[in-house]
XYZ file of N, CA, C and O in Angstrom:
752
model
N 205.342 97.028 -113.415
C 206.478 97.124 -114.310
C 207.744 96.760 -114.048
O 208.158 97.212 -112.799
N 208.860 96.111 -114.409
C 209.808 95.627 -113.984
C 211.138 96.576 -114.826
O 211.164 96.215 -116.170
N 211.897 97.146 -114.239
C 212.772 98.391 -114.757
C 214.293 97.839 -114.254
O 214.505 97.872 -113.071
N 215.031 97.890 -115.281
C 216.333 97.372 -115.131
C 217.180 98.787 -115.120
O 217.029 99.535 -116.162
N 217.710 98.898 -113.988
C 218.769 100.437 -114.256
C 219.741 100.164 -114.345
O 220.840 99.313 -113.937
N 220.563 100.566 -115.670
C 221.692 100.600 -116.254
C 222.569 102.132 -115.894
O 222.501 102.813 -116.685
N 223.320 102.158 -114.811
C 223.881 103.101 -114.173
C 225.423 103.245 -114.912
O 226.077 102.292 -115.426
N 225.650 104.449 -115.186
C 226.940 104.790 -115.812
C 227.567 106.120 -116.138
O 226.424 106.894 -116.240
N 228.376 106.465 -116.433
C 228.750 107.852 -117.018
C 228.649 107.892 -118.542
O 228.217 108.951 -119.082
N 228.423 106.790 -119.482
C 228.191 106.883 -120.805
C 228.905 108.019 -121.303
O 228.516 108.967 -122.250
N 230.071 107.858 -121.172
C 231.321 109.141 -121.577
C 232.105 108.744 -122.840
O 233.228 108.755 -122.294
N 231.746 108.370 -123.747
C 230.384 108.470 -124.348
C 229.801 106.885 -124.282
O 230.227 106.171 -124.116
N 228.314 106.999 -124.584
C 227.397 105.815 -124.809
C 228.284 105.317 -126.264
O 228.440 105.773 -126.935
N 228.214 104.088 -126.210
C 228.822 103.406 -127.523
C 228.090 102.232 -127.752
O 226.907 101.534 -127.139
N 228.207 101.551 -128.977
C 227.306 100.259 -129.278
C 227.431 99.044 -128.167
O 226.213 98.203 -128.107
N 228.304 98.997 -127.683
C 228.391 98.058 -126.674
C 227.455 97.978 -125.460
O 226.703 97.300 -125.013
N 227.171 99.528 -125.074
C 226.188 99.741 -123.889
C 224.646 99.405 -124.536
O 224.069 98.677 -123.878
N 224.532 99.782 -125.994
C 223.178 99.462 -126.617
C 223.225 98.098 -126.713
O 221.849 97.447 -126.661
N 224.062 97.176 -127.072
C 223.751 95.818 -127.028
C 223.571 95.406 -125.802
O 222.601 94.325 -125.890
N 224.295 95.443 -124.729
C 223.796 94.953 -123.465
C 222.782 95.293 -123.258
O 221.866 94.436 -122.525
N 222.132 96.501 -123.099
C 220.664 96.898 -122.699
C 219.624 96.128 -123.332
O 218.884 95.953 -122.603
N 219.819 96.354 -125.007
C 218.811 95.738 -125.585
C 218.964 94.182 -125.079
O 217.833 93.601 -125.066
N 219.878 93.760 -124.971
C 219.786 92.208 -124.578
C 219.068 92.087 -123.418
O 218.229 90.988 -123.233
N 219.318 92.716 -122.280
C 218.830 92.319 -120.902
C 217.221 92.955 -121.252
O 216.462 92.185 -120.343
N 216.744 93.770 -121.972
C 215.622 94.039 -122.076
C 214.741 92.787 -122.816
O 213.480 92.525 -122.809
N 215.252 92.220 -123.866
C 214.847 91.251 -124.651
C 215.027 90.072 -124.109
O 213.864 89.054 -124.477
N 216.053 89.748 -123.457
C 216.127 88.286 -123.085
C 216.127 87.791 -121.449
O 216.808 86.884 -121.015
N 215.378 89.088 -120.557
C 215.217 88.620 -119.383
C 213.770 89.150 -118.962
O 212.974 89.331 -120.090
N 213.295 88.990 -117.840
C 212.172 89.604 -117.573
C 211.784 91.199 -117.286
O 210.955 91.580 -116.986
N 212.972 91.707 -117.726
C 212.781 93.186 -117.863
C 211.996 93.941 -118.662
O 211.996 93.292 -120.107
N 211.046 94.793 -118.352
C 209.907 95.408 -119.293
C 210.722 96.549 -119.844
O 210.413 96.743 -121.088
N 211.599 97.383 -119.304
C 212.162 98.184 -119.658
C 213.770 98.493 -119.142
O 213.780 97.749 -117.982
N 214.702 99.064 -119.922
C 216.041 99.325 -119.152
C 216.124 100.831 -119.402
O 215.681 101.535 -120.496
N 216.611 101.455 -118.298
C 216.803 102.874 -118.007
C 218.248 103.262 -118.057
O 219.129 102.537 -116.938
N 218.608 103.912 -118.974
C 219.992 104.363 -118.672
C 220.223 105.267 -117.864
O 219.575 106.551 -117.959
N 220.828 105.237 -116.575
C 220.836 106.177 -115.836
C 222.260 106.933 -115.873
O 223.048 106.411 -115.535
N 222.258 108.142 -116.472
C 223.267 108.939 -116.380
C 224.058 109.365 -115.441
O 223.071 110.229 -114.666
N 225.123 109.158 -115.059
C 225.715 109.542 -113.570
C 226.610 110.828 -113.579
O 227.527 110.773 -114.409
N 225.931 111.912 -113.138
C 226.978 112.990 -113.379
C 228.203 112.760 -112.577
O 229.292 113.474 -113.068
N 228.713 112.064 -111.463
C 229.660 111.762 -111.075
C 229.789 110.467 -110.216
O 229.211 110.220 -109.215
N 230.684 109.602 -110.787
C 230.777 108.474 -109.984
C 231.637 108.497 -108.845
O 232.778 108.973 -109.228
N 231.395 108.155 -107.635
C 232.316 108.346 -106.494
C 233.744 107.792 -106.858
O 234.614 108.026 -106.041
N 233.745 106.393 -107.591
C 234.949 105.819 -107.901
C 235.660 106.185 -109.247
O 236.672 105.777 -109.378
N 235.391 107.344 -109.772
C 235.795 107.710 -110.990
C 236.117 109.177 -110.746
O 235.623 109.984 -110.048
N 237.423 110.054 -111.580
C 237.784 110.976 -111.663
C 236.865 111.903 -112.296
O 236.533 111.616 -113.398
N 236.495 113.197 -111.867
C 235.383 114.074 -112.744
C 236.392 114.628 -113.957
O 235.718 115.023 -114.731
N 237.292 114.821 -113.612
C 238.069 115.632 -114.677
C 237.867 114.855 -116.298
O 238.195 115.731 -117.320
N 237.827 113.638 -116.328
C 237.509 113.294 -117.486
C 236.273 112.925 -117.891
O 236.054 112.255 -119.333
N 235.265 113.521 -117.187
C 233.941 113.439 -117.796
C 233.498 114.570 -118.745
O 233.819 115.741 -118.223
N 232.829 114.434 -119.536
C 232.004 115.270 -120.390
C 230.818 116.114 -119.483
O 230.369 115.062 -118.958
N 230.580 117.026 -119.889
C 229.436 117.576 -119.722
C 228.180 116.747 -119.310
O 227.901 116.086 -120.358
N 227.402 116.578 -118.187
C 226.380 115.604 -118.050
C 225.242 115.727 -119.139
O 224.697 114.758 -119.438
N 224.897 116.818 -119.464
C 223.937 117.121 -120.054
C 224.189 116.814 -121.561
O 223.361 116.399 -122.549
N 225.632 116.663 -122.073
C 226.008 116.022 -123.486
C 225.693 114.815 -123.267
O 225.341 113.969 -124.443
N 226.221 114.087 -122.097
C 226.315 112.616 -122.099
C 224.577 112.614 -122.080
O 224.455 111.001 -122.856
N 223.849 112.958 -121.425
C 222.429 112.737 -121.461
C 221.967 112.763 -122.884
O 221.193 111.709 -123.414
N 222.199 113.958 -123.569
C 221.530 113.983 -125.004
C 222.296 113.043 -125.845
O 221.500 112.252 -126.718
N 223.496 112.391 -125.656
C 223.806 111.336 -126.540
C 223.164 110.041 -126.407
O 223.104 109.253 -127.251
N 223.001 109.814 -124.918
C 222.183 108.636 -124.525
C 220.710 108.629 -125.256
O 220.265 107.699 -125.890
N 220.046 110.038 -125.167
C 218.766 109.874 -125.776
C 218.794 109.915 -127.459
O 217.914 109.207 -127.765
N 220.057 110.331 -127.973
C 219.974 110.087 -129.451
C 220.181 108.572 -129.830
O 220.085 107.968 -130.832
N 221.147 107.951 -128.977
C 221.385 106.684 -129.307
C 220.225 105.750 -129.237
O 220.101 104.807 -129.858
N 219.314 105.782 -128.042
C 218.145 104.800 -127.736
C 216.785 105.467 -128.736
O 215.934 104.725 -128.165
N 217.047 106.418 -129.389
C 215.667 106.913 -130.033
C 214.797 105.675 -130.646
O 213.429 105.844 -130.373
N 215.734 104.785 -131.439
C 214.824 103.832 -131.955
C 214.433 102.520 -131.181
O 214.049 101.449 -131.679
N 214.907 102.551 -130.102
C 214.418 101.624 -129.043
C 213.307 101.857 -128.002
O 213.615 102.684 -126.969
N 212.100 101.290 -128.278
C 210.970 101.805 -127.463
C 210.992 100.971 -125.836
O 210.357 102.190 -125.253
N 211.733 100.256 -125.891
C 211.421 99.846 -124.128
C 213.120 100.377 -123.352
O 213.408 99.679 -122.535
N 213.788 101.424 -124.242
C 215.158 101.856 -123.382
C 214.746 103.093 -123.124
O 214.180 104.159 -123.852
N 214.903 103.791 -121.914
C 214.852 105.072 -121.649
C 216.220 105.768 -120.987
O 216.834 105.107 -120.392
N 216.132 106.960 -121.074
C 217.419 108.084 -120.774
C 216.929 108.539 -119.340
O 215.519 109.026 -119.266
N 217.593 108.306 -118.335
C 217.162 109.141 -117.239
C 218.335 110.083 -116.347
O 219.432 109.586 -116.399
N 217.784 110.952 -116.141
C 218.694 112.148 -115.555
C 218.356 112.379 -114.088
O 218.800 113.488 -113.411
N 217.757 111.246 -113.517
C 217.322 111.444 -111.920
C 218.532 111.880 -111.276
O 218.198 112.564 -109.991
N 219.853 111.201 -111.552
C 220.779 111.783 -110.508
C 221.443 113.135 -110.640
O 221.983 113.642 -109.828
N 220.834 113.971 -111.626
C 221.194 115.524 -111.611
C 220.920 116.273 -110.482
O 221.445 117.201 -110.384
N 219.594 115.830 -110.044
C 219.140 116.588 -109.038
C 219.587 116.042 -107.560
O 219.283 116.713 -106.699
N 220.017 114.982 -107.597
C 220.509 114.217 -106.357
C 221.856 114.842 -105.858
O 222.646 115.294 -106.619
N 222.169 114.888 -104.594
C 223.587 115.262 -104.007
C 224.588 114.680 -104.747
O 224.462 113.327 -105.330
N 225.834 115.190 -104.882
C 227.021 114.433 -105.530
C 228.083 114.398 -104.757
O 228.203 115.339 -103.986
N 228.751 113.244 -104.919
C 228.832 112.344 -105.801
C 227.640 111.387 -105.553
O 226.885 111.419 -104.423
N 227.276 110.693 -106.623
C 225.866 109.871 -106.460
C 226.170 108.569 -105.908
O 227.362 107.873 -106.478
N 225.510 108.181 -105.276
C 225.255 106.932 -104.579
C 224.106 106.110 -105.095
O 223.009 106.387 -105.207
N 224.219 104.811 -105.798
C 223.393 103.997 -106.171
C 222.208 103.813 -105.086
O 221.017 103.780 -105.411
N 222.557 103.372 -104.057
C 221.649 103.231 -102.936
C 220.338 104.569 -102.817
O 219.247 104.569 -102.532
N 221.174 105.703 -102.879
C 220.386 106.757 -102.759
C 219.378 107.168 -103.967
O 218.348 107.361 -103.952
N 219.867 106.982 -105.084
C 219.093 106.852 -106.259
C 217.923 105.973 -106.249
O 217.047 106.294 -106.539
N 218.278 104.832 -105.708
C 217.226 103.645 -105.626
C 216.082 104.150 -104.881
O 215.057 103.822 -105.057
N 216.780 104.671 -103.657
C 215.322 105.234 -102.681
C 214.672 106.208 -103.305
O 213.490 106.142 -103.252
N 215.238 107.059 -103.835
C 214.494 108.270 -104.372
C 213.623 107.846 -105.546
O 212.761 108.363 -105.775
N 214.103 106.849 -106.569
C 213.062 106.329 -107.618
C 212.154 105.584 -106.892
O 211.175 105.471 -107.305
N 212.424 104.549 -105.805
C 211.131 103.822 -105.388
C 210.409 105.183 -104.895
O 208.893 104.425 -104.723
N 210.425 106.073 -104.184
C 209.417 107.104 -103.614
C 208.798 107.524 -104.674
O 207.691 108.077 -104.727
N 209.690 107.998 -106.121
C 208.904 108.717 -106.892
C 208.150 107.793 -107.919
O 207.015 108.057 -108.439
N 208.582 106.652 -107.988
C 207.849 105.451 -109.045
C 207.282 104.290 -107.852
O 208.046 103.266 -108.330
N 206.622 104.559 -107.099
C 206.438 103.076 -106.246
C 205.717 101.844 -107.003
O 206.016 100.959 -106.259
N 205.132 102.169 -108.083
C 204.500 101.165 -108.717
C 205.680 100.235 -109.589
O 205.205 99.183 -110.289
N 206.716 100.630 -109.729
C 207.823 100.073 -110.317
C 208.893 98.914 -109.470
O 208.890 99.323 -108.402
N 209.244 97.794 -110.042
C 209.825 97.269 -109.439
C 211.360 97.445 -110.117
O 211.624 97.031 -111.236
N 212.315 97.924 -109.203
C 213.808 98.184 -109.984
C 214.923 97.212 -109.573
O 214.499 96.344 -108.420
N 215.349 96.840 -110.895
C 216.780 95.840 -110.496
C 217.792 96.739 -111.043
O 217.504 97.478 -111.961
N 219.087 96.370 -110.746
C 220.491 96.777 -111.018
C 220.972 95.602 -112.308
O 220.853 94.765 -112.372
N 221.656 96.476 -113.319
C 222.275 95.897 -114.325
C 223.657 96.265 -114.267
O 223.851 97.445 -114.186
N 224.594 95.276 -114.197
C 226.117 95.841 -114.296
C 226.952 94.508 -114.572
O 226.432 93.503 -114.803
N 228.196 95.043 -114.990
C 229.197 94.263 -115.362
C 229.580 93.358 -114.243
O 229.628 93.680 -113.030
N 230.490 91.992 -114.389
C 230.840 91.470 -113.557
C 232.041 92.370 -112.712
O 232.529 91.947 -111.528
N 232.593 93.150 -113.734
C 233.579 94.023 -112.927
C 233.233 94.797 -111.552
O 233.771 94.760 -110.729
N 231.661 95.503 -111.799
C 231.174 95.835 -110.863
C 230.868 95.027 -109.607
O 230.956 95.395 -108.534
N 230.373 93.842 -109.758
C 229.925 93.038 -108.984
C 231.449 92.673 -108.179
O 231.043 92.902 -107.070
N 232.494 92.576 -108.825
C 233.603 92.299 -108.068
C 233.822 93.360 -106.970
O 234.340 93.062 -105.964
N 233.555 94.430 -107.309
C 233.851 95.800 -106.372
C 232.761 95.990 -105.467
O 232.796 97.279 -105.035
N 231.674 95.576 -105.532
C 230.421 96.080 -104.997
C 230.700 96.249 -103.531
O 229.845 97.177 -103.036
N 231.613 95.418 -102.961
C 231.694 95.732 -101.263
C 231.927 97.150 -101.059
O 231.896 97.734 -100.104
N 232.724 97.857 -102.033
C 233.016 99.345 -101.865
C 231.632 100.243 -101.858
O 232.064 101.561 -101.400
N 230.768 99.666 -102.321
C 229.608 100.624 -102.490
C 228.890 101.205 -101.469
O 228.726 100.175 -100.146
N 228.456 102.294 -101.194
C 227.789 102.658 -100.024
C 226.611 101.673 -99.769
O 225.947 101.415 -100.721
N 226.144 101.044 -98.638
C 225.261 100.154 -98.031
C 225.063 99.205 -99.288
O 224.141 98.829 -99.513
N 226.177 98.485 -99.427
C 226.294 97.364 -100.236
C 225.528 96.134 -99.853
O 224.510 95.500 -100.946
N 225.474 95.768 -98.674
C 224.645 95.142 -98.208
C 223.050 95.021 -98.315
O 222.320 93.910 -98.731
N 222.876 96.305 -98.516
C 221.154 96.591 -98.235
C 221.088 96.433 -99.938
O 219.967 95.851 -100.205
N 221.576 96.886 -100.917
C 221.713 96.570 -102.436
C 221.435 95.103 -102.598
O 220.751 94.603 -103.288
N 222.380 94.632 -102.288
C 222.450 93.021 -102.211
C 221.192 92.473 -101.868
O 220.757 91.270 -102.433
N 220.705 92.972 -100.872
C 219.709 92.186 -100.044
C 218.152 92.403 -100.842
O 217.558 91.844 -100.953
N 218.214 93.637 -101.105
C 216.718 94.207 -101.454
C 216.650 94.471 -103.049
O 215.377 94.738 -103.316
N 217.526 94.296 -104.002
C 217.255 94.498 -105.281
C 218.091 93.432 -105.945
O 218.895 92.773 -105.653
N 217.599 92.814 -106.852
C 217.773 91.956 -108.090
C 219.027 92.602 -108.526
O 218.565 93.635 -109.185
N 220.070 91.844 -109.088
C 221.034 92.372 -109.634
C 221.266 91.247 -110.833
O 221.016 90.111 -110.565
N 221.511 91.831 -111.931
C 221.550 91.310 -113.226
C 223.110 91.497 -113.719
O 223.181 92.674 -114.122
N 223.392 90.614 -114.089
C 224.989 90.664 -113.923
C 225.560 89.992 -115.586
O 225.334 88.869 -115.493
N 226.142 90.940 -116.209
C 227.007 90.416 -117.553
C 228.117 90.151 -117.518
O 228.839 90.859 -116.642
N 228.954 89.364 -117.975
C 230.255 89.106 -118.203
C 231.078 90.125 -118.821
O 230.620 90.807 -119.567
N 232.247 90.324 -118.020
C 233.336 91.329 -118.369
C 234.687 90.658 -118.610
O 234.807 89.860 -117.712
N 235.576 90.901 -119.660
C 236.681 89.921 -120.121
C 237.580 90.145 -118.582
O 237.452 91.300 -118.025
N 238.036 89.139 -117.942
C 239.034 89.146 -117.049
C 238.133 89.131 -115.327
O 239.133 89.420 -114.505
N 236.860 88.938 -115.407
C 236.272 89.284 -114.276
C 235.477 87.674 -113.829
O 235.088 87.006 -115.116
N 235.290 87.422 -112.657
C 234.774 86.061 -112.419
C 233.317 86.487 -112.634
O 232.687 87.211 -112.537
N 232.745 85.036 -112.626
C 231.188 85.003 -112.760
C 230.728 84.038 -111.442
O 230.506 83.042 -111.705
N 230.681 85.040 -110.511
C 229.926 84.341 -109.377
C 228.718 83.766 -109.469
O 227.911 84.362 -110.220
N 228.196 82.589 -109.072
C 226.966 82.032 -109.097
C 226.248 82.144 -108.060
O 224.911 82.081 -108.216
N 226.841 82.041 -106.717
C 226.198 81.558 -105.725
C 225.817 82.818 -104.880
O 226.081 82.619 -103.490
N 225.190 83.975 -105.347
C 224.923 85.056 -104.478
C 223.560 85.268 -104.779
O 222.921 85.336 -105.514
N 222.563 85.549 -103.307
C 221.053 85.528 -103.261
C 221.294 86.878 -104.180
O 221.847 88.050 -104.018
N 219.920 87.045 -104.829
C 219.575 88.082 -105.677
C 220.412 88.556 -106.753
O 220.353 89.611 -107.328
N 221.375 87.803 -107.178
C 222.221 88.025 -108.541
C 221.787 86.857 -109.281
O 221.959 85.649 -109.244
N 221.691 87.337 -110.630
C 221.352 86.617 -111.718
C 222.588 86.820 -112.772
O 222.563 87.854 -113.432
N 223.227 85.677 -112.990
C 224.277 85.959 -114.155
C 223.642 85.676 -115.547
O 223.003 84.757 -115.596
N 223.806 86.622 -116.378
C 223.214 86.682 -117.615
C 224.314 86.343 -118.798
O 225.107 86.951 -118.826
N 223.832 85.461 -119.496
C 224.800 84.919 -120.606
C 224.352 86.371 -121.965
O 223.471 86.089 -122.704
N 225.350 87.158 -121.492
C 225.105 88.441 -122.542
C 226.448 88.587 -123.599
O 227.529 87.699 -123.141
N 226.392 88.978 -124.585
C 227.272 89.170 -125.359
C 228.727 89.659 -124.523
O 228.581 90.704 -123.936
N 229.765 89.536 -124.787
C 230.998 89.653 -124.023
C 231.719 91.035 -124.924
O 231.917 90.983 -126.089
N 231.512 92.216 -124.285
C 231.780 93.202 -124.749
C 233.454 93.887 -124.476
O 233.495 94.012 -123.164
N 234.202 94.097 -125.391
C 235.715 94.872 -124.881
C 235.566 96.030 -125.111
O 236.671 96.689 -125.028
N 234.488 96.648 -125.555
C 234.695 98.169 -125.784
C 234.647 98.991 -124.859
O 234.080 98.670 -124.109
N 235.179 100.060 -124.765
C 234.973 100.829 -123.773
C 235.095 102.453 -123.963
O 235.589 102.582 -124.721
N 234.198 103.302 -123.150
C 234.178 104.482 -123.271
C 235.822 105.246 -123.351
O 236.177 106.047 -124.049
N 236.409 104.811 -122.313
C 237.891 105.060 -122.278
C 238.611 105.025 -123.529
O 239.372 105.839 -124.060
N 238.729 103.675 -124.138
C 239.195 103.716 -125.360
C 238.750 104.415 -126.376
O 239.614 104.749 -127.374
N 237.309 104.714 -126.443
C 236.884 105.503 -127.529
C 237.356 107.136 -127.460
O 237.860 107.794 -128.185
N 237.286 107.824 -126.144
C 237.957 108.750 -125.758
C 239.277 108.974 -126.401
O 239.619 109.969 -127.021
N 240.208 108.037 -125.890
C 241.705 108.157 -126.491
C 241.654 108.048 -127.673
O 242.455 108.740 -128.310
N 240.945 107.331 -128.440
C 241.061 106.859 -129.821
C 240.415 108.418 -130.650
O 241.286 108.906 -131.492
N 239.526 109.389 -130.052
C 239.092 110.501 -130.615
C 240.511 111.585 -130.503
O 240.503 111.931 -131.441
N 241.014 111.488 -129.147
C 242.149 112.295 -129.081
C 243.153 111.754 -129.988
O 243.906 112.812 -130.410
N 243.466 110.658 -130.170
C 244.498 110.508 -131.336
C 244.046 110.215 -132.658
O 244.780 110.124 -133.852
N 243.111 111.072 -133.351
C 242.535 111.262 -134.279
C 242.100 110.095 -134.988
O 241.938 109.856 -136.381
N 241.663 108.951 -134.500
C 241.329 107.710 -135.186
C 239.804 107.484 -135.378
O 238.865 108.350 -134.811
N 239.483 107.179 -136.421
C 238.234 106.695 -136.961
C 237.252 105.468 -135.868
O 237.622 104.489 -136.141
N 236.437 106.241 -135.106
C 235.986 105.313 -134.331
C 234.196 105.172 -134.587
O 233.616 104.588 -133.835
N 233.863 105.590 -135.795
C 232.545 105.659 -136.233
C 231.777 104.484 -135.968
O 230.815 104.275 -135.740
N 232.378 103.173 -136.438
C 232.028 102.125 -136.351
C 231.360 101.840 -134.594
O 230.743 100.664 -134.367
N 232.099 102.410 -133.663
C 231.965 101.842 -132.261
C 230.575 102.747 -131.513
O 230.078 102.608 -130.662
N 229.969 103.872 -132.213
C 229.022 104.591 -131.812
C 227.875 104.555 -132.518
O 227.755 104.242 -133.927
N 226.831 104.737 -131.856
C 225.579 104.823 -132.532
C 225.456 105.887 -133.673
O 226.376 106.833 -133.407
N 224.971 105.797 -134.766
C 225.148 107.071 -135.818
C 224.766 108.107 -135.294
O 225.499 109.192 -135.613
N 223.685 108.511 -134.566
C 223.378 109.905 -134.120
C 224.674 110.125 -133.100
O 224.464 111.528 -132.849
N 224.993 109.459 -132.142
C 226.004 109.826 -131.260
C 227.330 110.247 -132.173
O 227.899 111.400 -131.692
N 227.602 109.720 -133.341
C 228.718 109.886 -134.334
C 228.544 111.370 -134.412
O 229.419 112.112 -134.683
N 227.193 111.356 -135.148
C 226.911 112.819 -135.631
C 226.908 113.849 -134.938
O 227.521 114.728 -135.094
N 226.650 113.453 -133.467
C 226.835 114.736 -132.115
C 228.023 114.948 -132.113
O 228.432 116.098 -131.918
N 229.153 113.910 -132.072
C 230.441 114.371 -131.471
C 231.419 114.757 -132.752
O 232.257 115.338 -132.862
N 231.016 114.210 -134.204
C 231.836 114.720 -135.093
C 231.580 116.209 -135.504
O 230.738 116.735 -135.343
N 232.702 116.687 -135.344
C 233.255 118.308 -135.520
C 233.218 118.711 -134.016
O 233.415 120.203 -134.250
N 232.830 117.942 -133.144
C 233.000 118.774 -131.737
C 234.140 118.618 -131.416
O 234.939 117.988 -131.858
N 234.314 119.203 -130.259
C 235.710 118.912 -129.443
C 235.361 118.709 -128.156
O 236.487 118.839 -127.229
N 234.341 117.761 -128.030
C 233.974 117.348 -126.764
C 235.112 116.390 -126.157
O 235.347 116.189 -125.028
N 235.729 115.585 -126.900
C 236.578 114.832 -126.509
C 238.075 114.762 -127.021
O 238.935 114.010 -126.998
N 238.159 115.848 -127.691
C 239.083 116.033 -128.616
C 240.381 116.739 -127.719
O 241.154 116.994 -127.035
């Protein structure tokens, strides 16, 4: 089975995340897409993150009706901050029968040289890359497949800021995530 790993904070998960994950599962050779909820991205500030269990719960609520999408808390038990290469090594040991690939935006591909053991990631794993506004679409890298996916300009940062400002962001969230956040003070 070929599994695409969609790493992120998902702080919170929004419809853009679902559109991208579903697109990759439906329009590539991926059998499943796993949302790997990262407790702490080493390149982001921890202070802006909601609790990892709240973020995992929102992912699980969002993908409930998508049989080929899964939520993964694999990084919750690994040393923090989380490094993609360490997670991949752990997943390969735990699920040797699966073929793992990475799903990322072109913004992440532009900065992949800063990642721990980037050369090993680029050599040993297939990367599926979707377009992000303002970032290049490099075509000539080994193990990198550029995928024409919907261009999403929505971001979790925008959603968190809109919630703080009291804006109605209901259309940007999966319905069950909206229900989870409505009335909570998670991002307020």
